[in-house]
Coordinates of C-alpha atoms in Angstrom, one line a residue:
Chain R
X1 CA -21.3 -4.1 -30.0
X2 CA -21.3 -1.7 -32.9
X3 CA -18.9 -2.2 -35.9
X4 CA -17.5 1.2 -35.4
X5 CA -16.7 0.2 -31.9
X6 CA -15.1 -2.9 -32.8
X7 CA -12.7 -1.2 -35.3
X8 CA -12.0 1.6 -32.8
X9 CA -11.2 -1.0 -30.0
X10 CA -9.2 -3.2 -32.6
X11 CA -7.3 -0.2 -33.7
X12 CA -6.6 0.8 -30.1
X13 CA -5.3 -2.6 -29.1
X14 CA -3.1 -3.1 -32.2
X15 CA -1.6 0.6 -32.0
X16 CA -1.0 -0.1 -28.1
X17 CA 2.0 -2.4 -28.9
X18 CA 3.2 -1.1 -32.3
X19 CA 6.6 -3.1 -32.6
X20 CA 5.0 -6.4 -31.6
X21 CA 2.0 -5.6 -34.0
X22 CA 4.5 -4.9 -36.8
X23 CA 6.7 -8.1 -36.3
X24 CA 4.0 -10.2 -36.3
X25 CA 2.4 -8.6 -39.4
X26 CA 6.0 -9.1 -41.1
X27 CA 5.5 -12.9 -40.9
X28 CA 2.3 -12.4 -42.9
X29 CA 3.9 -9.9 -45.3
X30 CA 6.8 -12.2 -46.1
X31 CA 4.5 -15.1 -46.4
X32 CA 1.9 -13.5 -48.8
X33 CA 4.7 -11.5 -50.7
X34 CA 6.7 -14.5 -51.4
X35 CA 3.6 -16.5 -52.4
X36 CA 2.9 -13.8 -54.9
X37 CA 6.4 -13.4 -56.1
X38 CA 7.1 -17.2 -56.6
X39 CA 3.9 -17.7 -58.3
X40 CA 4.5 -14.9 -60.3
X41 CA 8.0 -16.5 -61.4
X42 CA 6.2 -19.6 -62.2
X43 CA 3.4 -18.1 -64.4
X44 CA 5.9 -15.8 -66.0
X45 CA 7.9 -19.0 -67.1
X46 CA 4.7 -20.7 -68.1
X47 CA 3.5 -17.8 -70.3
X48 CA 7.0 -17.0 -71.8
X49 CA 7.2 -20.8 -72.8
X50 CA 3.8 -21.1 -74.3
X51 CA 4.2 -17.7 -76.3
X52 CA 7.6 -19.0 -77.6
X53 CA 5.8 -22.3 -78.5
X54 CA 3.1 -20.1 -80.3
X55 CA 5.7 -18.1 -82.2
X56 CA 6.5 -21.0 -84.4
X57 CA 3.0 -21.0 -85.6
X58 CA -0.5 -21.4 -84.1
X59 CA -2.5 -24.5 -84.4
X60 CA 0.2 -26.1 -86.0
X61 CA 0.9 -29.8 -87.0
X62 CA 4.5 -31.0 -88.3
X63 CA 4.6 -34.1 -90.0
X64 CA 8.2 -35.4 -90.2
X65 CA 9.7 -38.5 -91.6
X66 CA 10.4 -41.5 -89.2
X67 CA 12.1 -44.7 -89.9
X68 CA 10.3 -47.4 -91.5
X69 CA 10.4 -50.7 -89.5
X70 CA 9.9 -54.0 -91.3
X71 CA 8.2 -56.7 -89.5
X72 CA 11.5 -58.8 -89.4
X73 CA 14.7 -57.5 -88.1
X74 CA 14.4 -54.0 -86.6
X75 CA 16.9 -52.0 -88.7
X76 CA 16.1 -48.4 -87.6
X77 CA 17.7 -45.2 -89.0
X78 CA 17.7 -42.3 -86.9
X79 CA 14.3 -40.5 -86.6
X80 CA 13.7 -37.7 -89.1
X81 CA 16.6 -38.7 -91.1
X82 CA 14.7 -41.0 -93.3
X83 CA 13.6 -39.9 -96.6
X84 CA 10.0 -40.9 -96.6
X85 CA 8.2 -37.9 -97.2
X86 CA 8.0 -36.5 -100.6
X87 CA 6.5 -33.4 -102.5
X88 CA 3.6 -35.8 -103.7
X89 CA 2.7 -36.2 -100.1
X90 CA 2.4 -32.7 -99.5
X91 CA 0.4 -32.0 -102.6
X92 CA -1.8 -34.7 -101.6
X93 CA -2.3 -33.2 -98.1
X94 CA -3.1 -30.0 -99.6
X95 CA -5.7 -31.8 -102.0
X96 CA -7.3 -34.2 -99.6
X97 CA -7.1 -32.6 -95.8
X98 CA -9.8 -29.9 -96.5
X99 CA -9.9 -28.7 -92.9
X100 CA -6.2 -27.6 -93.3
X101 CA -5.9 -23.6 -93.5
X102 CA -2.4 -23.8 -95.1
X103 CA 0.2 -26.4 -95.9
X104 CA 4.0 -25.9 -96.4
X105 CA 6.3 -28.8 -97.2
X106 CA 10.0 -27.8 -96.5
X107 CA 13.4 -29.0 -97.1
X108 CA 16.1 -27.8 -94.5
X109 CA 19.8 -28.3 -94.2
X110 CA 22.6 -26.5 -93.1
X111 CA 25.0 -24.8 -95.6
X112 CA 27.9 -22.4 -95.7
X113 CA 26.5 -19.2 -97.0
X114 CA 28.9 -16.3 -98.3
X115 CA 28.2 -12.8 -99.5
X116 CA 30.9 -10.2 -100.5
X117 CA 33.7 -11.4 -98.0
X118 CA 31.4 -12.5 -95.2
X119 CA 30.3 -15.9 -94.5
X120 CA 27.9 -17.8 -92.2
X121 CA 26.8 -21.4 -91.5
X122 CA 22.9 -21.5 -91.2
X123 CA 19.7 -23.3 -91.7
X124 CA 18.8 -23.1 -95.5
X125 CA 14.9 -23.8 -95.7
X126 CA 13.4 -24.7 -99.1
X127 CA 9.6 -23.9 -98.9
X128 CA 6.3 -22.5 -100.7
X129 CA 4.6 -19.3 -100.4
X130 CA 2.2 -20.7 -97.7
X131 CA 5.3 -20.9 -95.2
X132 CA 4.8 -17.5 -93.6
X133 CA 1.1 -18.1 -92.8
X134 CA 1.9 -21.4 -91.2
X135 CA 4.8 -20.5 -89.3
X136 CA 3.7 -17.0 -88.3
X137 CA 6.7 -15.4 -90.1
X138 CA 6.5 -11.7 -91.1
X139 CA 8.2 -9.7 -93.9
X140 CA 10.3 -6.7 -92.8
X141 CA 11.3 -5.6 -96.2
X142 CA 10.7 -7.0 -99.7
X143 CA 8.5 -9.9 -100.2
X144 CA 8.5 -13.6 -99.5
X145 CA 8.8 -16.4 -102.0
X146 CA 6.1 -16.3 -104.4
X147 CA 4.2 -19.4 -106.1
X148 CA 5.7 -18.0 -109.3
X149 CA 9.4 -18.4 -107.9
X150 CA 8.5 -22.0 -106.8
X151 CA 7.0 -22.7 -110.2
X152 CA 9.8 -21.3 -112.2
X153 CA 12.8 -22.5 -109.9
X154 CA 14.0 -18.9 -109.4
X155 CA 17.3 -18.6 -107.7
X156 CA 15.8 -16.1 -105.1
X157 CA 16.2 -16.1 -101.2
X158 CA 14.5 -14.5 -98.2
X159 CA 16.7 -14.2 -95.2
X160 CA 16.3 -13.8 -91.5
X161 CA 17.2 -10.6 -89.8
X162 CA 20.2 -12.1 -88.2
X163 CA 21.5 -13.6 -91.1
X164 CA 21.2 -10.3 -92.6
X165 CA 23.0 -8.7 -89.9
X166 CA 25.9 -11.3 -90.0
X167 CA 26.3 -10.9 -93.8
X168 CA 25.5 -7.3 -94.7
X169 CA 25.8 -5.5 -91.3
X170 CA 23.2 -4.5 -88.8
X171 CA 20.4 -2.7 -90.2
X172 CA 21.5 -2.7 -93.7
X173 CA 19.3 -3.2 -96.7
X174 CA 20.3 -6.3 -98.6
X175 CA 17.6 -6.3 -101.3
X176 CA 18.8 -7.0 -104.8
X177 CA 22.3 -8.2 -103.5
X178 CA 23.4 -11.7 -104.1
X179 CA 24.5 -14.5 -101.6
X180 CA 25.9 -17.7 -102.3
X181 CA 24.3 -20.7 -101.0
X182 CA 26.6 -23.9 -101.3
X183 CA 28.3 -21.9 -104.2
X184 CA 25.2 -21.3 -106.1
X185 CA 24.4 -17.6 -106.3
X186 CA 20.7 -16.4 -105.0
X187 CA 19.4 -12.9 -105.2
X188 CA 17.9 -11.5 -101.9
X189 CA 14.2 -10.4 -102.3
X190 CA 13.2 -10.1 -98.8
X191 CA 14.0 -9.9 -95.1
X192 CA 11.9 -11.4 -92.4
X193 CA 10.9 -9.5 -89.3
X194 CA 12.8 -10.3 -86.1
X195 CA 10.8 -12.6 -83.7
X196 CA 13.4 -12.9 -81.1
X197 CA 15.3 -15.7 -79.8
X198 CA 13.2 -18.9 -79.1
X199 CA 14.4 -22.3 -78.4
X200 CA 12.7 -24.1 -81.2
X201 CA 14.9 -22.9 -84.0
X202 CA 14.4 -19.0 -84.6
X203 CA 13.4 -17.9 -87.9
X204 CA 15.9 -14.9 -87.5
X205 CA 18.7 -17.4 -88.3
X206 CA 17.1 -19.0 -91.4
X207 CA 17.6 -18.4 -95.1
X208 CA 14.4 -19.3 -97.2
X209 CA 14.6 -20.5 -100.9
X210 CA 12.0 -21.7 -103.3
X211 CA 11.4 -25.4 -102.4
X212 CA 11.9 -26.4 -106.1
X213 CA 15.1 -24.6 -106.3
X214 CA 16.3 -26.3 -103.2
X215 CA 15.4 -29.7 -104.4
X216 CA 16.9 -29.0 -107.8
X217 CA 20.0 -27.2 -106.9
X218 CA 20.9 -28.0 -103.3
X219 CA 19.4 -31.3 -102.4
X220 CA 19.1 -33.1 -105.7
X221 CA 16.0 -35.0 -105.0
X222 CA 12.3 -34.6 -104.4
X223 CA 12.0 -35.5 -100.6
X224 CA 11.0 -33.0 -98.1
X225 CA 12.2 -32.8 -94.6
X226 CA 9.0 -31.9 -93.1
X227 CA 5.4 -30.8 -93.9
X228 CA 3.8 -28.0 -91.7
X229 CA 0.1 -27.8 -91.5
X230 CA -1.9 -24.9 -90.0
X231 CA -5.3 -25.7 -88.9
X232 CA -8.3 -23.3 -88.9
X233 CA -8.9 -23.6 -85.3
X234 CA -7.4 -25.5 -82.3
X235 CA -10.5 -27.7 -82.3
X236 CA -10.0 -29.0 -85.8
X237 CA -6.4 -30.1 -84.9
X238 CA -7.3 -33.5 -83.7
X239 CA -9.5 -34.1 -86.7
X240 CA -6.6 -33.0 -89.2
X241 CA -4.1 -35.0 -87.4
X242 CA -6.3 -38.2 -88.1
X243 CA -6.9 -37.3 -91.6
X244 CA -3.2 -36.8 -92.5
X245 CA -2.2 -40.0 -90.6
X246 CA -4.6 -42.1 -92.7
X247 CA -3.9 -40.2 -95.8
X248 CA -0.1 -40.9 -95.6
X249 CA -0.5 -44.5 -94.2
X250 CA -2.5 -45.2 -97.4
X251 CA 0.0 -43.4 -99.6
X252 CA 2.9 -45.3 -98.1
X253 CA 0.9 -48.4 -98.1
X254 CA 1.5 -49.2 -94.5
X255 CA -1.4 -51.4 -92.8
X256 CA -0.2 -51.2 -89.2
X257 CA -0.2 -47.8 -87.8
X258 CA 2.4 -48.5 -85.2
X259 CA 4.7 -49.3 -88.2
X260 CA 4.3 -45.8 -89.5
X261 CA 7.4 -44.0 -91.3
X262 CA 6.4 -40.7 -90.2
X263 CA 5.6 -38.6 -87.3
X264 CA 2.8 -35.9 -86.7
X265 CA 3.8 -33.6 -84.0
X266 CA 0.6 -31.7 -82.6
X267 CA 1.5 -28.1 -81.3
X268 CA -1.2 -28.5 -78.6
X269 CA 0.6 -31.4 -77.2
X270 CA 3.6 -29.7 -76.9
X271 CA 2.0 -26.5 -75.2
X272 CA 0.2 -29.0 -73.0
X273 CA 3.3 -30.8 -71.8
X274 CA 5.2 -27.5 -71.4
X275 CA 2.1 -26.2 -69.3
X276 CA 2.1 -29.2 -67.3
X277 CA 5.8 -28.8 -66.4
X278 CA 5.6 -25.0 -65.6
X279 CA 2.3 -25.8 -63.7
X280 CA 4.3 -28.2 -61.4
X281 CA 7.0 -25.7 -61.2
X282 CA 4.4 -23.1 -60.0
X283 CA 3.0 -25.4 -57.7
X284 CA 6.4 -26.2 -56.0
X285 CA 7.3 -22.5 -55.9
X286 CA 3.9 -21.7 -54.6
X287 CA 4.1 -24.4 -51.8
X288 CA 7.5 -23.5 -50.6
X289 CA 6.1 -19.8 -50.2
X290 CA 3.0 -21.3 -48.7
X291 CA 5.3 -22.8 -45.9
X292 CA 6.3 -19.2 -44.9
X293 CA 2.9 -18.3 -44.8
X294 CA 1.8 -20.9 -42.4
X295 CA 4.7 -20.0 -40.1
X296 CA 3.5 -16.4 -40.1
X297 CA -0.1 -17.7 -39.4
X298 CA 1.4 -19.7 -36.4
X299 CA 3.3 -16.2 -35.5
X300 CA -0.2 -14.6 -35.3
X301 CA -1.6 -17.3 -33.3
X302 CA 1.5 -17.1 -30.6
X303 CA 0.8 -13.4 -30.6
X304 CA -2.9 -13.5 -29.8
X305 CA -2.5 -16.3 -27.1
X306 CA 0.2 -14.1 -25.4
X307 CA -2.2 -11.0 -25.9
X308 CA -5.0 -13.1 -24.4
X309 CA -3.0 -13.9 -21.3
X310 CA -1.6 -10.4 -20.7
X311 CA -4.9 -9.0 -21.0
X312 CA -6.8 -11.3 -18.9
X313 CA -7.7 -8.8 -16.3
X314 CA -8.9 -6.4 -19.1
X315 CA -11.0 -9.4 -20.4
X316 CA -12.4 -10.0 -17.0
X317 CA -13.3 -6.2 -16.5
X318 CA -14.9 -6.1 -19.7
X319 CA -17.1 -9.2 -18.9
X320 CA -17.9 -7.6 -15.5
X321 CA -19.1 -4.5 -17.0
X322 CA -21.4 -6.5 -19.4
X323 CA -19.6 -7.8 -22.3
X324 CA -20.9 -11.2 -23.5
X325 CA -18.8 -14.1 -24.7
X326 CA -19.6 -13.0 -28.3
X327 CA -18.2 -9.5 -27.7
X328 CA -15.0 -10.8 -26.3
X329 CA -14.5 -13.5 -29.2
X330 CA -15.5 -11.0 -32.1
X331 CA -13.0 -8.4 -30.7
X332 CA -10.1 -10.9 -30.7
X333 CA -11.1 -12.4 -33.8
X334 CA -11.3 -9.0 -35.6
X335 CA -8.1 -8.0 -34.1
X336 CA -6.4 -11.2 -35.7
X337 CA -8.2 -10.8 -38.8
X338 CA -7.1 -7.2 -39.2
X339 CA -3.5 -8.1 -38.5
X340 CA -3.5 -10.6 -41.4
X341 CA -5.7 -8.4 -43.8
X342 CA -3.1 -5.6 -43.3
X343 CA -0.2 -8.0 -43.5
X344 CA -2.0 -9.2 -46.7
X345 CA -2.3 -5.9 -48.4
X346 CA 1.2 -5.0 -47.5
X347 CA 2.4 -8.6 -48.6
X348 CA 0.8 -8.2 -52.0
X349 CA 2.4 -4.8 -52.6
X350 CA 5.7 -6.4 -51.5
X351 CA 5.3 -9.5 -53.8
X352 CA 4.4 -7.2 -56.5
X353 CA 7.7 -5.3 -56.0
X354 CA 9.6 -8.3 -55.4
X355 CA 8.3 -9.6 -59.0
X356 CA 9.1 -6.4 -60.7
X357 CA 12.6 -6.6 -59.3
X358 CA 13.2 -10.1 -60.3
X359 CA 12.0 -9.0 -63.9
X360 CA 14.3 -5.9 -63.6
X361 CA 17.3 -7.5 -62.3
X362 CA 17.3 -11.0 -63.2
X363 CA 15.5 -10.6 -66.4
X364 CA 13.0 -13.4 -65.7
X365 CA 9.6 -13.0 -67.0
X366 CA 7.0 -12.7 -64.3
X367 CA 3.4 -12.2 -64.3
X368 CA 1.2 -11.3 -61.2
X369 CA -2.2 -12.6 -62.0
X370 CA -5.4 -11.2 -60.4
X371 CA -6.1 -14.7 -59.2
X372 CA -3.0 -15.0 -57.2
X373 CA -3.7 -11.6 -55.5
X374 CA -7.2 -12.7 -54.7
X375 CA -6.1 -16.0 -53.4
X376 CA -3.5 -14.3 -51.2
X377 CA -6.1 -12.0 -49.7
X378 CA -8.4 -15.0 -49.2
X379 CA -5.7 -17.2 -47.5
X380 CA -4.4 -14.3 -45.2
X381 CA -8.1 -13.5 -44.0
X382 CA -8.7 -17.3 -43.7
X383 CA -5.3 -17.4 -41.6
X384 CA -6.6 -14.7 -39.4
X385 CA -9.8 -16.6 -38.8
X386 CA -8.2 -20.0 -38.5
X387 CA -5.4 -18.9 -36.1
X388 CA -7.5 -16.3 -34.3
X389 CA -10.3 -18.6 -33.6
X390 CA -8.4 -20.5 -30.7
X391 CA -7.1 -17.6 -28.7
X392 CA -10.4 -15.6 -29.2
X393 CA -12.4 -18.7 -27.8
X394 CA -10.0 -18.9 -25.0
X395 CA -10.4 -15.2 -24.1
X396 CA -14.3 -15.6 -24.4
X397 CA -14.4 -18.5 -21.9
X398 CA -12.6 -16.9 -19.2
X399 CA -14.2 -16.7 -16.0
X400 CA -14.7 -13.2 -15.2
X401 CA -13.9 -13.6 -11.4
X402 CA -10.7 -15.6 -12.0
X403 CA -9.9 -13.1 -14.8
X404 CA -10.1 -10.0 -12.5
X405 CA -8.0 -11.8 -9.7
X406 CA -5.1 -12.7 -12.4
X407 CA -1.9 -11.4 -11.6
Chain D
X1 CA -33.8 -3.7 -4.5
X2 CA -31.8 -6.8 -3.3
X3 CA -33.5 -9.8 -1.8
X4 CA -31.6 -12.7 -0.9
X5 CA -33.2 -15.9 0.4
X6 CA -31.2 -18.9 1.8
X7 CA -28.2 -18.2 -0.4
X8 CA -25.8 -21.1 -0.2
X9 CA -22.6 -21.5 -2.2
X10 CA -20.6 -24.7 -2.4
X11 CA -17.3 -25.1 -4.4
X12 CA -16.5 -28.7 -5.3
X13 CA -12.6 -29.4 -5.8
X14 CA -11.9 -32.9 -6.4
X15 CA -13.3 -34.8 -3.4
X16 CA -13.3 -31.6 -1.3
X17 CA -16.7 -29.7 -0.7
X18 CA -16.3 -26.4 0.7
X19 CA -19.2 -24.4 1.4
X20 CA -18.6 -20.8 1.6
X21 CA -22.0 -19.4 2.1
X22 CA -24.6 -20.9 4.3
X23 CA -28.2 -19.8 4.1
X24 CA -27.6 -16.2 3.8
X25 CA -30.9 -14.2 3.7
X26 CA -31.1 -10.3 3.7
X27 CA -32.8 -7.3 2.0
X28 CA -31.4 -4.3 0.8
X29 CA -33.6 -1.5 -0.2
X30 CA -33.0 1.0 -3.1
X31 CA -31.1 4.0 -1.9
X32 CA -29.5 2.3 1.0
X33 CA -25.6 2.4 1.7
X34 CA -24.6 -0.8 3.0
X35 CA -21.1 -2.2 4.2
X36 CA -20.6 -6.0 4.1
X37 CA -17.7 -6.7 6.6
X38 CA -15.8 -9.7 7.3
X39 CA -12.2 -11.1 7.8
X40 CA -10.7 -12.6 4.6
X41 CA -12.1 -16.1 3.9
X42 CA -15.4 -15.1 5.6
X43 CA -17.2 -15.3 2.3
X44 CA -17.8 -11.8 1.7
X45 CA -16.3 -11.7 -1.9
X46 CA -18.3 -14.8 -2.8
X47 CA -21.4 -13.0 -1.8
X48 CA -20.4 -9.9 -3.5
X49 CA -20.0 -12.1 -6.8
X50 CA -23.3 -13.6 -6.4
X51 CA -25.0 -10.2 -5.8
X52 CA -22.9 -8.5 -8.7
X53 CA -24.4 -11.2 -11.0
X54 CA -20.7 -12.4 -11.8
X55 CA -21.6 -15.8 -10.1
X56 CA -24.7 -18.0 -9.6
X57 CA -25.7 -19.5 -5.9
X58 CA -25.6 -23.3 -5.5
X59 CA -29.1 -22.9 -4.0
X60 CA -31.5 -20.3 -2.7
X61 CA -33.0 -17.4 -4.7
X62 CA -31.5 -14.0 -5.4
X63 CA -33.8 -11.4 -6.8
X64 CA -32.6 -8.1 -8.1
X65 CA -35.1 -5.5 -8.7
X66 CA -37.9 -8.1 -8.5
X67 CA -36.2 -10.5 -11.1
X68 CA -34.8 -13.9 -10.0
X69 CA -31.0 -13.9 -11.3
X70 CA -30.1 -16.8 -9.5
X71 CA -30.5 -19.4 -12.5
X72 CA -29.5 -17.2 -15.5
X73 CA -26.8 -18.2 -18.0
X74 CA -23.5 -16.5 -18.3
X75 CA -24.8 -14.2 -21.2
X76 CA -27.9 -13.4 -19.3
X77 CA -25.9 -12.3 -16.2
X78 CA -23.7 -10.3 -18.5
X79 CA -27.0 -8.4 -19.4
X80 CA -27.9 -8.0 -15.9
X81 CA -24.5 -6.6 -15.0
X82 CA -24.6 -4.1 -18.1
X83 CA -27.9 -2.8 -17.2
X84 CA -28.2 -2.8 -13.2
X85 CA -24.6 -3.0 -11.9
X86 CA -21.5 -1.0 -11.4
X87 CA -18.4 -2.2 -10.1
X88 CA -15.4 -0.5 -8.2
X89 CA -12.4 -2.8 -7.5
X90 CA -9.6 -2.7 -5.1
X91 CA -7.0 -2.5 -8.0
X92 CA -9.1 0.0 -10.2
X93 CA -8.7 -2.4 -13.3
X94 CA -8.2 0.8 -15.7
X95 CA -6.9 0.2 -19.3
X96 CA -3.8 1.9 -18.5
X97 CA -2.8 3.1 -22.1
X98 CA -6.2 4.8 -22.6
X99 CA -7.4 8.1 -21.7
X100 CA -9.6 8.8 -18.7
X101 CA -12.7 9.4 -21.2
X102 CA -12.1 6.1 -23.1
X103 CA -12.0 4.3 -19.8
X104 CA -15.2 5.8 -18.6
X105 CA -16.9 5.1 -21.8
X106 CA -16.0 1.6 -21.8
X107 CA -19.3 0.0 -20.5
X108 CA -21.1 2.1 -23.0
X109 CA -19.5 -0.1 -25.8
X110 CA -21.6 -3.0 -24.7
X111 CA -24.8 -1.1 -24.4
X112 CA -27.2 -0.1 -27.2
X113 CA -26.4 3.6 -26.6
X114 CA -25.8 5.6 -29.8
X115 CA -22.3 7.0 -29.9
X116 CA -23.2 10.8 -29.9
X117 CA -25.0 10.6 -26.7
X118 CA -22.2 8.8 -24.9
X119 CA -20.0 11.9 -24.1
X120 CA -22.9 13.5 -22.2
X121 CA -23.2 10.3 -20.0
X122 CA -19.4 10.1 -19.7
X123 CA -19.0 13.7 -18.5
X124 CA -22.0 13.5 -16.2
X125 CA -20.4 10.2 -14.3
X126 CA -17.0 12.0 -14.2
X127 CA -18.4 15.1 -12.5
X128 CA -20.5 13.0 -10.1
X129 CA -17.4 11.1 -9.3
X130 CA -15.5 14.4 -8.6
X131 CA -12.6 14.1 -11.0
X132 CA -11.2 17.6 -12.3
X133 CA -12.0 18.3 -15.7
X134 CA -8.3 19.0 -16.6
X135 CA -7.5 15.4 -16.0
X136 CA -10.1 14.0 -18.5
X137 CA -7.8 13.6 -21.4
X138 CA -5.0 12.2 -19.5
X139 CA -4.1 8.6 -19.9
X140 CA -5.0 6.7 -16.8
X141 CA -1.5 5.5 -15.9
X142 CA -0.4 9.2 -15.3
X143 CA -3.1 9.4 -12.4
X144 CA -2.5 9.0 -8.9
X145 CA -4.3 6.3 -7.1
X146 CA -7.1 8.4 -5.8
X147 CA -7.8 9.8 -9.1
X148 CA -7.7 6.4 -10.6
X149 CA -10.4 5.2 -8.3
X150 CA -12.5 8.1 -9.1
X151 CA -12.2 7.2 -12.7
X152 CA -13.2 3.6 -11.7
X153 CA -16.0 5.2 -9.8
X154 CA -17.3 7.2 -12.9
X155 CA -16.9 4.1 -15.1
X156 CA -19.2 2.4 -12.7
X157 CA -21.9 5.2 -12.9
X158 CA -21.9 5.8 -16.6
X159 CA -24.6 2.9 -17.3
X160 CA -26.8 4.6 -14.7
X161 CA -26.8 1.4 -12.6
X162 CA -29.2 0.8 -9.8
X163 CA -26.5 -0.5 -7.6
X164 CA -22.8 -0.1 -7.2
X165 CA -20.7 -2.8 -5.7
X166 CA -17.2 -1.6 -4.4
X167 CA -14.7 -4.3 -3.3
X168 CA -12.2 -3.0 -1.1
X169 CA -12.1 0.2 -2.9
X170 CA -9.6 1.9 -0.5
X171 CA -7.4 -1.3 -0.2
X172 CA -4.8 0.2 -2.6
X173 CA -5.0 3.7 -1.3
X174 CA -3.4 5.6 1.6
X175 CA -5.7 6.8 4.5
X176 CA -6.0 10.3 3.0
X177 CA -6.8 9.4 -0.4
X178 CA -9.2 6.4 0.8
X179 CA -10.9 9.3 2.7
X180 CA -11.6 11.0 -0.3
X181 CA -12.8 7.8 -2.3
X182 CA -15.2 7.2 0.7
X183 CA -16.3 10.7 0.7
X184 CA -17.2 10.4 -3.1
X185 CA -19.5 7.3 -2.2
X186 CA -21.1 9.3 0.5
X187 CA -22.0 12.1 -1.9
X188 CA -23.2 9.7 -4.6
X189 CA -25.5 8.1 -2.0
X190 CA -26.7 11.4 -0.7
X191 CA -27.3 13.3 -3.9
X192 CA -28.4 10.6 -6.5
X193 CA -29.8 8.0 -4.2
X194 CA -27.6 5.2 -5.7
X195 CA -27.7 2.1 -3.8
X196 CA -23.9 1.3 -2.5
X197 CA -22.7 -1.9 -1.3
X198 CA -19.2 -1.6 0.2
X199 CA -17.3 -4.8 0.8
X200 CA -14.4 -4.5 3.2
X201 CA -12.5 -6.1 6.0
X202 CA -11.7 -3.0 7.8
X203 CA -14.3 -1.9 10.6
X204 CA -13.1 1.7 10.1
X205 CA -14.1 1.8 6.4
X206 CA -17.3 -0.1 7.2
X207 CA -18.4 2.5 9.5
X208 CA -18.9 5.0 6.8
X209 CA -22.0 3.1 5.8
X210 CA -25.6 3.5 7.1
X211 CA -25.9 -0.3 7.7
X212 CA -23.3 -2.9 8.3
X213 CA -23.8 -6.6 7.5
X214 CA -21.2 -8.5 9.4
X215 CA -20.3 -11.7 7.8
X216 CA -18.1 -14.7 9.0
X217 CA -17.6 -18.3 8.3
X218 CA -20.4 -18.0 5.5
X219 CA -23.0 -16.8 7.8
X220 CA -24.3 -13.2 8.8
X221 CA -23.4 -12.8 12.5
X222 CA -24.7 -9.2 12.8
X223 CA -27.1 -6.9 10.6
X224 CA -27.3 -3.6 12.3
X225 CA -27.8 0.2 11.6
X226 CA -24.6 2.1 12.1
X227 CA -25.5 4.6 14.6
X228 CA -21.9 6.1 15.0
X229 CA -21.6 6.8 11.3
X230 CA -18.2 8.5 10.3
X231 CA -18.6 11.6 8.2
X232 CA -16.0 12.7 5.9
X233 CA -15.0 16.2 6.4
X234 CA -12.9 16.7 3.4
X235 CA -13.6 18.8 0.6
X236 CA -12.5 17.4 -3.1
X237 CA -9.1 18.7 -3.0
X238 CA -6.0 16.6 -3.0

């Protein structure tokens, strides 16, 4: 049989019973559509979580103080509350860990902040000029804290966009104005660009001051809350983590690494953990949708079996006038593949629309990837072959004499 | 040319063995118009299935145009049917939702004939079968019984087969339209020298052929020239 003949015969028999063809196809459309939509929700979640982790800085390592534990009685203060990291530790890292691109020690605490009749309570971060590089912060107006500010203990401050909105009004220009942090006056020299909300402490809600100023006027000591280190590349992160660990263990005179009085958080680890969680989430959604695809496939098989029974006489006739087994099985197989393929095409469009609707109405980020579209096509064609094979084989094996007598 | 030698067909159903055809031997020359007549259960349908390459005999040889087709596989038999045999059935077996033209062209799907030459063959076959041109684009379920059977005859002709088997072609028709169908066969035999084998249980129908093979209980009881041949006087109008 020629391909054009097969296509024409398939078109003829699929259009012969349009309602049934449509309903059967609907099973595949819903199956493929929901796989596309569900996976897009999962992948959208994954990419939004990843980008929100990336937004706090790329290739970032954060050293935070832990609780020192003696070998005897385990008296442990809460993690992160211990004051074990100092300015000198940060300086040593800058000096010795050569792979690090930038190092920014910081001291942060919440304070009451006031400005001409308005006030807010937010995170005040004392840090150095490298901080924007490490934490991916961009300046909207003005400038960030300079090395000179840190050296000279300037009482200057850079405020987040949300803080600016709260204290001075939305969109106003606060450069040169004064705010009071813990009753000490600071001059505003810059506003950071809004990064949007993120679950990891938005820089929009922070107030930045020089590290030295914060230690002198606000904290009153030389400890730091954390040291952020930006690596040159993702591949250097493990090496840097080891170097920092060795350096700090030596500086803190701790022999047993399990008793370290600090923690190093590797951003790659956070990303990997989050990805694995969203990956499972995507799989779960995909699996649920996959069940509906399977049901759709069984629908195809059911219809094809009914068709074979209904068209027994036709099959007998075709065989009597010279159709070989292969001709018959090809015809029925192509019919079912055509059904699932068309269903797949419509299903992809349907799923795409569904993903768009989820984004538009529920505000959930979705992303329809090329791979999931290709996968959906592959799966729908495979369903056509798998579920069409048995009916086609049954049709091809019919005895022409019995088939012609079939009532 | 059909040459049958000691054709025997036995069906095994569980422990029961039924011999439907017993040592049947005969020859049909090219261009003959033969009726195989017998009551139901006589084995005439089984004989037609074997002659039509739909089935193989249990023993004996069947030569069609000099080739032995008694021991071929399913697909080889399909090739024989495609190239040499046309069928006309009692119940027409048309695709009801397809047009006349599509129905007649159906056997060509399985032949190697290129698409552009098909129409010519289809039209020729329809003219030979005597179906009016204005019906050609109708769906086959919009036709009368006589017209349907003529579409089926055209379908059997389209591959230009050497033999046409007609299995009770008038069984579903009233006597008037049956006469028209029989008339069509007569014309085909006369004008084109097609070999026609008519299978029937009615003596009246069988008497339209030139030769009558009478079969009973799986054996040929009579094989004679039909001297009192019935001629149809009808013109092709309905």
